[in-house]
Short mmCIF file of C-alpha atoms in Angstrom, two decimals:
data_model
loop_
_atom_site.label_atom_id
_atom_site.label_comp_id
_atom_site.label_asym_id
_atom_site.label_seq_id
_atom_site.Cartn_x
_atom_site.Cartn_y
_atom_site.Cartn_z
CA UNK A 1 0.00 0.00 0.00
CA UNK A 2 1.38 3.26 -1.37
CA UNK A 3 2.20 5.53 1.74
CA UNK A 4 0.84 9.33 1.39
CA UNK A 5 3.05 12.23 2.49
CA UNK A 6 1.41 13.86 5.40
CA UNK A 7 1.51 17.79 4.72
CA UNK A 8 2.00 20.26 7.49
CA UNK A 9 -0.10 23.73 7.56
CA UNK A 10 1.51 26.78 6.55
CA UNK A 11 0.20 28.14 9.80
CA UNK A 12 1.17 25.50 12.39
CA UNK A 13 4.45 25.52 10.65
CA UNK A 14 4.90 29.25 11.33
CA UNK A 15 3.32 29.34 14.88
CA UNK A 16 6.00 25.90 15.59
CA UNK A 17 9.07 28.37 13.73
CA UNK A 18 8.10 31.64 15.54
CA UNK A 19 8.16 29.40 19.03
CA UNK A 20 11.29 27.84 18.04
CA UNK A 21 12.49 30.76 17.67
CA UNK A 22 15.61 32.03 19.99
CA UNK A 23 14.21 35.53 20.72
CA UNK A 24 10.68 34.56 19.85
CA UNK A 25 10.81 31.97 23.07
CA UNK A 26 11.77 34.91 25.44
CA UNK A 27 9.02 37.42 24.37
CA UNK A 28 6.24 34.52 24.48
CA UNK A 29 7.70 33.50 27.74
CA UNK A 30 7.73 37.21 28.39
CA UNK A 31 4.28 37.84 27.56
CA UNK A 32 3.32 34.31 29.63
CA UNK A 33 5.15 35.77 32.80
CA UNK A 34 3.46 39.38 32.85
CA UNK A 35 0.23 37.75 32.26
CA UNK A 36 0.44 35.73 35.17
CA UNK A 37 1.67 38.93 36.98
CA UNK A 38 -1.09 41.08 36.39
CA UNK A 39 -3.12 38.79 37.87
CA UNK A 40 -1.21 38.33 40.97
CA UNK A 41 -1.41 42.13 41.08
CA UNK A 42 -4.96 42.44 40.54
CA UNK A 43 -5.62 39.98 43.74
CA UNK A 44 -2.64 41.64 45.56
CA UNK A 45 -4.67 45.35 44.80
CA UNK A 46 -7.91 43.76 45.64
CA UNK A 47 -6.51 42.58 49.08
CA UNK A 48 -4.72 45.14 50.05
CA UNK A 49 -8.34 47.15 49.39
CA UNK A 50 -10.36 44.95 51.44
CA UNK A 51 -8.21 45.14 54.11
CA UNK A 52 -8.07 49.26 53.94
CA UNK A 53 -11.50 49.03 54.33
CA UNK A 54 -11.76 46.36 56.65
CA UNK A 55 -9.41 48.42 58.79
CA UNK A 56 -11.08 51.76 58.11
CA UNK A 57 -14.39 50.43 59.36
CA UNK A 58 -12.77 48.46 62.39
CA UNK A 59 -10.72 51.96 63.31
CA UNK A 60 -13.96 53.96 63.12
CA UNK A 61 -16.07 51.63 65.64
CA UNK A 62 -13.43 51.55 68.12
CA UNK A 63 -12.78 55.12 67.73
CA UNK A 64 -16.86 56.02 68.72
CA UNK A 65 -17.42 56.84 72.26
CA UNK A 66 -19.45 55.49 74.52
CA UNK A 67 -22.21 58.08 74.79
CA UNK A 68 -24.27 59.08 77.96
CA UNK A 69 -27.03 60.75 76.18
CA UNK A 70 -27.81 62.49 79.70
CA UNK A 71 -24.31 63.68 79.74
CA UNK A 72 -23.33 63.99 76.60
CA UNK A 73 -21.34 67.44 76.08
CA UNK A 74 -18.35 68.97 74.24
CA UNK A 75 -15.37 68.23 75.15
CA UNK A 76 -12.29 70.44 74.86
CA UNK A 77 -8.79 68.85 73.98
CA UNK A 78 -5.53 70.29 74.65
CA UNK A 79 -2.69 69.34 72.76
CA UNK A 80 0.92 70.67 73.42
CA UNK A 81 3.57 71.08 71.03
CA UNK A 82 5.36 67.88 69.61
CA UNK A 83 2.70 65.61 70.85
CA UNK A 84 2.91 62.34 69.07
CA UNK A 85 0.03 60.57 67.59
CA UNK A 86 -0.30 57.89 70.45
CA UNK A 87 0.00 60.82 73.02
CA UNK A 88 -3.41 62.33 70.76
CA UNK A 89 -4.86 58.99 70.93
CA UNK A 90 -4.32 58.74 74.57
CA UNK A 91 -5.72 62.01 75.33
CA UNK A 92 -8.39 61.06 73.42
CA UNK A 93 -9.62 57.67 75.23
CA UNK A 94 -9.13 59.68 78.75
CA UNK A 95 -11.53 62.17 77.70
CA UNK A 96 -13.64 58.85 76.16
CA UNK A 97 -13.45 60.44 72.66
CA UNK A 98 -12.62 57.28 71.22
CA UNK A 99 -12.68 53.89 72.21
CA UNK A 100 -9.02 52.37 71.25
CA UNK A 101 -6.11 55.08 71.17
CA UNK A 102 -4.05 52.06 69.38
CA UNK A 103 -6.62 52.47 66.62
CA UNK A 104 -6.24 56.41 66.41
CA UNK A 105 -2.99 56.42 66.42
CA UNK A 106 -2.89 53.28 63.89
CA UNK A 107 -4.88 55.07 61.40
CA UNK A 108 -3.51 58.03 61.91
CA UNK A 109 -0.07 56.61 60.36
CA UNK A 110 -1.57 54.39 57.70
CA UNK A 111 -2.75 57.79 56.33
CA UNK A 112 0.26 59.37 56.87
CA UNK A 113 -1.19 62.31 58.66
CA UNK A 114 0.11 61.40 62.25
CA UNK A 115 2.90 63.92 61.52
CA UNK A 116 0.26 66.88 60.74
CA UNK A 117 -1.60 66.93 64.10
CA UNK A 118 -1.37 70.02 65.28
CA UNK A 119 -0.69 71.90 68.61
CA UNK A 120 -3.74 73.84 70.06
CA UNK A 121 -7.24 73.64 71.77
CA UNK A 122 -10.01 71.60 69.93
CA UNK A 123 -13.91 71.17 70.62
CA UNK A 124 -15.01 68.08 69.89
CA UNK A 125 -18.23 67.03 69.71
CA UNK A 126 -20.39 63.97 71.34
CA UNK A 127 -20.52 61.27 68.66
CA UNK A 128 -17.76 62.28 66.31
CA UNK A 129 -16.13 59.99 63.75
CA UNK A 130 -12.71 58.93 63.69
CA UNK A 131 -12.24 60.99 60.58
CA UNK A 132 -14.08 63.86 61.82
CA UNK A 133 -11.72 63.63 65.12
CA UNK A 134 -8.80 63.97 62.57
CA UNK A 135 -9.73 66.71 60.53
CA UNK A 136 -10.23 68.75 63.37
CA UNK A 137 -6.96 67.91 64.94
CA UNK A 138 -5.61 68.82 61.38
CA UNK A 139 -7.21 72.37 61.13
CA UNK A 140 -5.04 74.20 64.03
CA UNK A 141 -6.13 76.28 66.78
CA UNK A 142 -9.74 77.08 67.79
CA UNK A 143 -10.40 80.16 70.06
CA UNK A 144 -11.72 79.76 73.27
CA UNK A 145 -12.35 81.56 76.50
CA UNK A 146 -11.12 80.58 80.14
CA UNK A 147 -14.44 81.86 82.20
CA UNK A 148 -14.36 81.50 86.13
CA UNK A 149 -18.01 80.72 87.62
CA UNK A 150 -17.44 81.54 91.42
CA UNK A 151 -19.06 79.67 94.67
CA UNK A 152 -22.53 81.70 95.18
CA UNK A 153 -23.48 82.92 91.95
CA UNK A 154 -27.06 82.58 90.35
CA UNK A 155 -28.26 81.65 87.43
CA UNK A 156 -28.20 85.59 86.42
CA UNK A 157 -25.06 86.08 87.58
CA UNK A 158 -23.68 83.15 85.33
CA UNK A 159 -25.72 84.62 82.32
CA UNK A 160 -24.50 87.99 82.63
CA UNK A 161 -20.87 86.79 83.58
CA UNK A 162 -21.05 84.46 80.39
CA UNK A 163 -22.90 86.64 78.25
CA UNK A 164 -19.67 89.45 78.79
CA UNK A 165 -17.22 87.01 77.84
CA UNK A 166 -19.83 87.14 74.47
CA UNK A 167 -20.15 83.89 74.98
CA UNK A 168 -24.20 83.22 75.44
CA UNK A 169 -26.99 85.25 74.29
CA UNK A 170 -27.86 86.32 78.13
CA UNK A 171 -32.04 85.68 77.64
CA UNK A 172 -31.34 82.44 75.80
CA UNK A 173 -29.28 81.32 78.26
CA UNK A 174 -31.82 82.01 81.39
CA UNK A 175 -34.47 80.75 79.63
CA UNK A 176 -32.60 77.71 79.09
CA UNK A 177 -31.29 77.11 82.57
CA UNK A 178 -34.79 77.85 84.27
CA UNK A 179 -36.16 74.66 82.05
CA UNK A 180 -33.87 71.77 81.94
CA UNK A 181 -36.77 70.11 79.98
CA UNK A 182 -35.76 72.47 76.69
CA UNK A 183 -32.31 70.67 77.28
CA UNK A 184 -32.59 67.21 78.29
CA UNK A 185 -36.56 66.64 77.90
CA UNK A 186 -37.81 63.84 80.02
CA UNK A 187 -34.12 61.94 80.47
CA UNK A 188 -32.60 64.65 82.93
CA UNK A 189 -29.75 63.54 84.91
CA UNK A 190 -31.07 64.92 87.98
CA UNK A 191 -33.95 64.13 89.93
CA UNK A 192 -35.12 67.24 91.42
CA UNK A 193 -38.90 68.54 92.31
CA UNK A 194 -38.82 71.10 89.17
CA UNK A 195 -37.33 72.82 86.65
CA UNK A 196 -34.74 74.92 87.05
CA UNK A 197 -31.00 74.50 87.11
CA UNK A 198 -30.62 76.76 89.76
CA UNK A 199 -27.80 75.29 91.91
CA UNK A 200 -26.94 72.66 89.37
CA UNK A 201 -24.49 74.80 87.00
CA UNK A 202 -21.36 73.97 89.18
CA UNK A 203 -19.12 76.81 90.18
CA UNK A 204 -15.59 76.23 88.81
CA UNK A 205 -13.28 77.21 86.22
CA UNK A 206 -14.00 76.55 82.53
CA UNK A 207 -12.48 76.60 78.93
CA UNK A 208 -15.46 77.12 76.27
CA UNK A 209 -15.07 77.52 72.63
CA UNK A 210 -16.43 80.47 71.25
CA UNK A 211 -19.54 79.49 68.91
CA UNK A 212 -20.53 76.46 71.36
CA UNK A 213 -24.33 76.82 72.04
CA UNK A 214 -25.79 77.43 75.52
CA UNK A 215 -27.47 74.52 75.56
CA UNK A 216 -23.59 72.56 75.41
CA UNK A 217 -22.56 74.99 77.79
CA UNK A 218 -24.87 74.16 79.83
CA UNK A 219 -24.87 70.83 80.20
CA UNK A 220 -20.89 71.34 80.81
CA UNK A 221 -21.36 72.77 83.87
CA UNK A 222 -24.26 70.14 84.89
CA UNK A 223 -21.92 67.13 84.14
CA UNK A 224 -19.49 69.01 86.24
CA UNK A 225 -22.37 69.13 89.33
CA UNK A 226 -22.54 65.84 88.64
CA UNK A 227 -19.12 64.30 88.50
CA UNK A 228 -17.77 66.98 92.10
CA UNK A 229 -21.03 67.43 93.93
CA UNK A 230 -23.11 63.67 93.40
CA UNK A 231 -20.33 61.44 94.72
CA UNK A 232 -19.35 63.44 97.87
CA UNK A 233 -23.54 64.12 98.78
CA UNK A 234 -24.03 60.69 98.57
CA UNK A 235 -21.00 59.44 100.53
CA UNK A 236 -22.28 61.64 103.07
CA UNK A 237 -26.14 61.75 102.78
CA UNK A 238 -27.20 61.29 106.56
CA UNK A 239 -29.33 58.05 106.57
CA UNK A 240 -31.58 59.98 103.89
CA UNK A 241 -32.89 62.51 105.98
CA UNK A 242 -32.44 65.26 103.73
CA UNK A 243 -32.26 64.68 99.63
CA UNK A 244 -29.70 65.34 97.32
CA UNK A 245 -32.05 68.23 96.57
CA UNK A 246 -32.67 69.14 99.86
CA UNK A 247 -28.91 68.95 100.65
CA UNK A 248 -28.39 71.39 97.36
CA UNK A 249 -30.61 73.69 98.60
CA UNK A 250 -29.64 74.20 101.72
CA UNK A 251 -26.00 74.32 100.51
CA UNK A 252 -26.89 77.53 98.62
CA UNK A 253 -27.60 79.40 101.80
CA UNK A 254 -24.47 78.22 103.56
CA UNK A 255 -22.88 79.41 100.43
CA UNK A 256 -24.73 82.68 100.85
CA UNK A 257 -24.44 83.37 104.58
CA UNK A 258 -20.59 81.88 104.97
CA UNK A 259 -17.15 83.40 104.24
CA UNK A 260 -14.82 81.32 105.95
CA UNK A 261 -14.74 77.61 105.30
CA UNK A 262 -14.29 76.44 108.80
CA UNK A 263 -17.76 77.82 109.82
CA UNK A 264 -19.75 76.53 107.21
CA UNK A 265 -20.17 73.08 109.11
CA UNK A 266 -21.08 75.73 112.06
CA UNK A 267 -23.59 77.59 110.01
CA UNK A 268 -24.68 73.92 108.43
CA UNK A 269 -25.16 73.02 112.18
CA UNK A 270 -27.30 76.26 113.10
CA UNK A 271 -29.66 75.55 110.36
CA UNK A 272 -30.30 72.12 110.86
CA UNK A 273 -30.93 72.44 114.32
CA UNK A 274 -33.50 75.09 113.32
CA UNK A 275 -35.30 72.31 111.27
CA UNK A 276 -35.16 69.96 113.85
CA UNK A 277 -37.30 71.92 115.94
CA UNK A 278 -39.47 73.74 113.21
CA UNK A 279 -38.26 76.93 113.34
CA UNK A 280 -37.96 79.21 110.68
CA UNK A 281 -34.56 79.08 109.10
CA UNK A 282 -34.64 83.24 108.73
CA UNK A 283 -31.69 83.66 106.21
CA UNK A 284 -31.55 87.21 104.90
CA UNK A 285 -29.92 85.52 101.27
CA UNK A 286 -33.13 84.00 100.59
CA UNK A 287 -35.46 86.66 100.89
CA UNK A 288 -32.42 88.27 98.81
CA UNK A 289 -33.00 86.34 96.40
CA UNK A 290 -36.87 87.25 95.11
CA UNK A 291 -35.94 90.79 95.22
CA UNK A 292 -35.90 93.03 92.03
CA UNK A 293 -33.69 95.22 93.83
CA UNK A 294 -30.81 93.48 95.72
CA UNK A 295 -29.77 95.39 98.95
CA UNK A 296 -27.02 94.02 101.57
CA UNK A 297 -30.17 95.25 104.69
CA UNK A 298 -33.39 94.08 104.94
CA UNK A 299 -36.10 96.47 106.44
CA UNK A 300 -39.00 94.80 107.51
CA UNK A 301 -41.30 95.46 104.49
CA UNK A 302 -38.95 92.81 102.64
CA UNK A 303 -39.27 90.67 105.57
CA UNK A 304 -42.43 90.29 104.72
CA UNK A 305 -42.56 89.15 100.83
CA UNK A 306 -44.64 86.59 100.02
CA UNK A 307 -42.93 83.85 98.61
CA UNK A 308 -41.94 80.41 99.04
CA UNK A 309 -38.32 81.76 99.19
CA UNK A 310 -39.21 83.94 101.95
CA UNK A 311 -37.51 81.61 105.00
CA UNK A 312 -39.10 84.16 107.48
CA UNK A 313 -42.55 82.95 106.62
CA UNK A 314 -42.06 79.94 106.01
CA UNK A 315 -40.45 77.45 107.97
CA UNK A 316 -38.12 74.40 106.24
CA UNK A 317 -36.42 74.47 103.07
CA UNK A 318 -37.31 76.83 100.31
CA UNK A 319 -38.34 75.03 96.77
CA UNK A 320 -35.05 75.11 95.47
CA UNK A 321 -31.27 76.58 95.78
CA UNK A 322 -30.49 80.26 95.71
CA UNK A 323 -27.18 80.01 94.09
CA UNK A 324 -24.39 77.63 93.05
CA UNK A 325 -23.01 75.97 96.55
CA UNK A 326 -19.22 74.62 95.80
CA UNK A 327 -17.77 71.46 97.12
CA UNK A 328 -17.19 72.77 101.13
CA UNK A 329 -21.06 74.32 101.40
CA UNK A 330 -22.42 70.94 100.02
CA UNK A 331 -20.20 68.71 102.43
CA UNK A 332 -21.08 71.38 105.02
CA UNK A 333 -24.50 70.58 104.29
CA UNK A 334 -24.46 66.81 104.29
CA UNK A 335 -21.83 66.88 107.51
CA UNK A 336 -23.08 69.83 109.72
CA UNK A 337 -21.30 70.54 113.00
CA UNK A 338 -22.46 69.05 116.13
CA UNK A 339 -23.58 72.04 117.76
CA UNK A 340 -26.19 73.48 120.06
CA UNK A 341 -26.08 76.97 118.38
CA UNK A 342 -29.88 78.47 117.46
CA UNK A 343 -28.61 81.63 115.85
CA UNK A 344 -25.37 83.91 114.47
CA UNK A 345 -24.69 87.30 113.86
CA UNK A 346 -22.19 89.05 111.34
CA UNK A 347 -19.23 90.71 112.76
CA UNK A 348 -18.54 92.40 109.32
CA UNK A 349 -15.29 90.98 109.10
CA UNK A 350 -15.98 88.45 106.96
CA UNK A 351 -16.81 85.55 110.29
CA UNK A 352 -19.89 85.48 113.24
CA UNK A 353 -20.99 85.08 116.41
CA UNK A 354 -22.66 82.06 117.34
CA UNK A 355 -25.09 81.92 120.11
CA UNK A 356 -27.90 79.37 121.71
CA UNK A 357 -30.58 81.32 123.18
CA UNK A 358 -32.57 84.22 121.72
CA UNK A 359 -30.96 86.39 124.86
CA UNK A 360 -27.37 85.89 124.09
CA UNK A 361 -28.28 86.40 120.29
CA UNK A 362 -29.23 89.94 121.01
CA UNK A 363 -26.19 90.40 123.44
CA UNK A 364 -24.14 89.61 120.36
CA UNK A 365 -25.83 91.83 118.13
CA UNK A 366 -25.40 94.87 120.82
CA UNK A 367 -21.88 93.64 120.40
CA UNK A 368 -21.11 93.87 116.95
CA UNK A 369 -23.30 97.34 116.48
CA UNK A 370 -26.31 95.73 115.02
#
């Protein structure tokens, strides 16, 4: 049987020559080796994406704070020059801005901003992102105002004191602090009888940022009341004969009547015992207090106000405090000094005379020149 020459294709021939090739082997192998590559790259890319984002969202949970929506306020941050990242981030968790400082600072580098922090004094807000946290801390300085609220002011005295610094619209601000309900609505962190914050806006020393709203102001200085004045009342509440709005109030007119710290237990002492046996507490501060016109001396026409505040006629605790008591008034209050003293009289140097009946009460007012 004849045998038939098998004949090659002209194509296969030149696809087997151009692979046989020398130089035509290296660029297919070439072209085989980028290939394979590109698609090592596109995983690598794809990874390295997902785990960006895996890391972004991880960052911004633990960076969240965990929110006391009673408490919630601004918080003002201040960070020295040369501060590192992780000294941000700690800063940051103390003041629970964020949950994870590790994270902050983490982030911070993987998006190569930790070296563009800057120096200064921030607000930051309840609730803020991770992000947001950084973009403030990127911006610079913010201008803010260093306000002292002294022992015994009111809540006018606060408004106008705040309101100088241009700080708070004064009527907003009163009209704010006489209704805690147009701040917190029904989840205040206080349980008092009514209203107003009178007493609750504690007296201290404060750094506000210029543009913050009363209503964060505010609820500064309640947080305040409540992180100073809640702990030492109830570590000292006397087997709950008084409560913590009882103790606040009468706080307020120790505040009011006493200038030198080591008779306010004396004065707390007077007062109590006063209660104790019904009679009328007769503190010239609160009467004071309902005035339109303040004067130092009370004639007997004021004496005779009617109002609830009026501790002349009426005997116990008014409705509410008179001022903002600081930390030695309210432990005065909750720890008054064992005495048998019924009454005191101002010497006009700043300290009194104490005395147990009504008799020696007027011998010491003949004494001083009252």
């Amino acid at each position: 049987m004849q045998q038939t020459e098998k004949k090659s294709s002209p194509v296969a021939a030149k696809d087997s020559l151009f692979v046989q090739l020398p130089w035509r082997r290296w660029v297919h192998s070439l072209l085989v080796t980028a290939m394979g590559t590109l698609r090592v790259s596109v995983w690598v890319v794809g990874l390295v994406a997902i785990a960006v984002l895996a890391l972004g969202f991880v960052s911004s949970h633990k960076a969240l704070p965990v929110t006391n929506s009673k408490l919630a306020v601004g918080s003002v941050l201040s960070v020295a020059p040369g501060s590192t990242s992780s000294d941000i981030g700690r800063m940051l968790e103390e003041g629970d801005l964020v949950r994870d400082s590790r994270m902050f600072s983490l982030l911070s580098r993987v998006l190569r901003i930790d070296d563009r922090l800057q120096a200064g004094e921030y607000l930051f807000s309840p609730g803020m992102s991770l992000m947001e946290l950084m973009r403030r801390l990127e911006s610079g300085n913010v201008v803010t105002a260093r306000v002292t609220i002294r022992e015994g002011m009111n809540l006018r005295q606060i408004a106008e004191t705040l309101a100088s610094r241009e700080l708070v619209d004064r009527e907003r601000f009163l009209e704010l602090a006489q209704d805690e309900a147009l701040i917190y609505g029904d989840s205040s962190p206080i349980v008092k009888p009514y209203a107003s914050l009178e007493g609750y806006l504690f007296p201290d020393t404060y750094v506000f940022v210029r543009g913050q709203s009363e209503e964060e102001i505010i609820k500064r200085m309640v947080a305040r009341f409540v992180e100073v004045a809640v702990p030492e009342l109830e570590r000292r509440a006397d087997a709950g004969k008084l409560s913590l709005h009882e103790l606040v109030t009468l706080a307020s007119i120790i505040e009011k009547e006493a200038m030198v710290d080591r008779e306010r237990p004396i004065i707390s002492g007077v007062f109590h015992n006063r209660m104790n046996i019904g009679m009328p507490l007769q503190s010239d501060p609160t009467v004071q207090y309902v005035m339109a016109e303040r004067r130092a001396k009370l004639y007997n026409r004021d004496l005779a106000i009617d109002s609830p505040f009026n501790t002349y006629k009426h005997r116990g605790l008014p409705p509410g405090p008179i001022a903002s008591p600081g930390k030695a008034s309210l432990i005065a209050a909750a720890e008054p000094a064992d005495v048998q003293y019924l009454y005191f009289v101002a010497k006009g140097d700043g300290t009194h005379v104490f005395g147990r009946t009504f008799a020696e009460h007027v011998r010491n007012r003949r004494r001083v020149g009252w």
